[in-house]
XYZ file of C-alpha atoms in Angstrom:
186
model
C -0.152 -0.451 0.114
C 1.447 3.452 -1.169
C 0.231 6.546 0.089
C 1.847 10.595 -0.712
C 4.449 10.065 3.085
C 6.030 7.034 1.753
C 9.517 6.960 -0.035
C 8.975 4.026 -2.825
C 12.206 2.635 -4.186
C 13.871 5.678 -7.328
C 11.681 8.087 -5.933
C 14.642 10.588 -6.635
C 15.744 8.741 -9.822
C 11.524 9.505 -11.064
C 11.978 12.682 -10.018
C 15.682 13.260 -11.866
C 14.003 11.863 -14.618
C 11.086 13.656 -15.128
C 13.199 16.671 -16.700
C 15.495 16.238 -19.941
C 19.384 16.843 -20.595
C 21.804 16.419 -17.837
C 20.511 19.386 -15.136
C 17.640 18.037 -15.288
C 18.318 16.023 -11.698
C 19.726 19.612 -10.117
C 16.294 21.780 -11.608
C 14.288 19.763 -10.016
C 16.075 18.998 -6.430
C 15.908 23.396 -6.817
C 11.912 23.111 -7.733
C 11.298 20.407 -4.660
C 12.969 22.659 -2.289
C 11.023 25.119 -3.341
C 7.774 23.013 -3.366
C 8.731 22.410 0.321
C 9.474 26.466 1.144
C 6.294 27.743 0.180
C 4.100 24.882 1.267
C 5.855 26.346 5.169
C 8.099 22.927 5.701
C 9.709 23.987 8.728
C 13.846 23.576 7.046
C 14.486 20.822 9.662
C 11.784 18.431 8.032
C 13.017 19.648 4.483
C 15.594 16.534 3.983
C 12.794 14.395 5.531
C 10.416 15.064 2.511
C 13.096 16.425 0.251
C 12.469 13.317 -1.823
C 8.378 13.159 -2.575
C 7.946 16.705 -1.535
C 4.609 17.719 -0.214
C 2.036 16.044 -2.274
C 0.086 17.523 -5.462
C -3.022 18.066 -3.429
C -1.214 19.202 -0.789
C -0.141 22.309 -3.907
C -3.058 22.049 -5.451
C -5.515 22.794 -2.551
C -2.543 25.932 -1.720
C -2.466 24.455 1.734
C 0.584 26.250 4.168
C 1.729 25.033 6.578
C 3.054 27.173 9.826
C 3.826 23.459 12.502
C 4.399 20.454 11.873
C 5.664 18.269 14.916
C 3.684 14.333 15.293
C 1.809 16.284 18.654
C 1.130 18.942 16.805
C 0.773 20.533 13.606
C -1.456 23.778 12.535
C -1.665 24.681 8.280
C -3.911 27.677 6.132
C -5.615 26.710 3.079
C -7.222 29.168 0.707
C -11.440 29.700 0.430
C -11.002 30.620 -3.260
C -10.244 27.864 -5.424
C -11.815 25.319 -3.117
C -15.210 25.803 -3.369
C -18.163 23.341 -3.758
C -20.776 25.170 -6.337
C -22.388 27.526 -3.909
C -19.642 29.056 -3.893
C -18.801 27.845 0.001
C -15.716 25.671 0.997
C -16.022 22.353 0.073
C -16.975 19.734 2.641
C -13.589 17.473 0.743
C -11.791 20.455 0.954
C -12.065 20.490 4.908
C -11.328 16.877 5.030
C -8.078 17.474 2.773
C -6.705 19.900 5.385
C -7.522 17.584 8.594
C -6.112 14.020 6.274
C -3.034 16.571 5.290
C -2.091 17.667 9.178
C -2.959 14.446 10.583
C -1.094 11.690 8.262
C 1.645 14.505 7.945
C 2.570 14.259 12.090
C 1.517 11.107 12.255
C 4.086 10.236 9.557
C 6.674 12.673 11.933
C 5.661 10.097 15.112
C 6.296 6.774 13.162
C 9.679 8.113 12.615
C 12.693 6.881 10.664
C 11.440 3.331 8.891
C 8.535 3.530 9.634
C 5.347 5.581 7.587
C 1.353 5.592 8.280
C -1.026 4.676 6.404
C -4.528 6.614 7.551
C -7.612 3.524 8.556
C -10.290 6.418 9.328
C -11.731 9.659 8.617
C -14.684 11.375 10.000
C -15.396 14.898 9.577
C -18.858 16.878 11.581
C -18.948 20.221 9.438
C -20.643 23.279 11.971
C -21.106 25.782 9.751
C -19.383 27.717 6.066
C -16.454 29.055 5.066
C -17.409 31.656 1.559
C -14.045 33.574 2.146
C -10.117 34.476 2.954
C -8.584 31.555 5.016
C -8.933 28.585 6.472
C -6.525 27.436 9.684
C -6.636 23.165 11.115
C -5.326 22.994 14.648
C -4.257 18.531 14.502
C -3.608 17.662 18.411
C -2.877 14.326 19.006
C -5.643 11.953 20.900
C -3.054 9.573 20.672
C 0.627 8.179 20.400
C 1.330 4.745 19.942
C 3.567 2.137 18.270
C 1.239 1.079 16.331
C -1.551 3.669 15.836
C -2.336 7.200 15.889
C -5.282 9.763 16.336
C -5.609 13.136 16.037
C -8.141 15.569 15.904
C -8.134 18.814 13.846
C -10.478 21.665 14.293
C -10.124 23.843 10.874
C -11.158 27.348 11.969
C -12.194 30.893 9.691
C -11.099 33.685 10.344
C -12.296 35.268 12.845
C -12.058 31.938 14.768
C -14.988 30.307 14.815
C -15.329 26.400 14.202
C -16.099 25.445 10.834
C -15.079 21.825 11.255
C -14.399 19.153 13.334
C -12.690 15.342 12.009
C -10.180 12.857 13.549
C -8.138 10.823 11.877
C -6.894 7.542 12.542
C -3.574 5.911 11.395
C -2.259 2.729 11.516
C 1.869 2.733 11.718
C 3.464 0.334 9.526
C 7.743 -0.935 8.529
C 8.784 0.380 4.979
C 8.908 -1.887 2.863
C 12.236 -1.953 2.849
C 12.742 -1.383 6.908
C 12.441 -3.515 10.073
C 9.977 -5.737 10.034
C 9.246 -5.567 6.642
C 9.093 -9.947 5.654
C 6.982 -10.047 8.350
C 4.647 -6.354 7.432
C 4.434 -8.476 3.037
C 3.323 -11.646 4.411
C 0.429 -10.383 7.105
């Protein structure tokens, strides 16, 4: 099972092959660095994401991180460009922001040689947003050896709650890391 937070064999090479010519690898590295900076990824975490970036959906949705730890993650997202036909922030956009925050936080908790796979996401929508930016604040509820659970509260610019979400992630060993044989048999 592959997710946006798991490096696959050859991922850096795939990024290098994306361009043409001798400087394609260097250009791809510059593009990845610019993507991480634009998404607000703290410098200390950029090597962790250098080979895979933040994911195309994070970029498309305009998500920008303000804090990023296993215990707490905060990011903003514009309403404009993420609305449904009635002109309000799409419920799926709330879910994208919530899952992004919870999955990044869980991946940080998982640590090297492991990755997080979402197994449950739920969201309760309280009110609509029609303009500005929304802020998601993700707080760890449980950080275990094999499971994490985070609550994500999404608020509007006025600080009022728009959505409450919860995500549970399963923590697994990477396919090439310790325990990979047992995981493959499961």
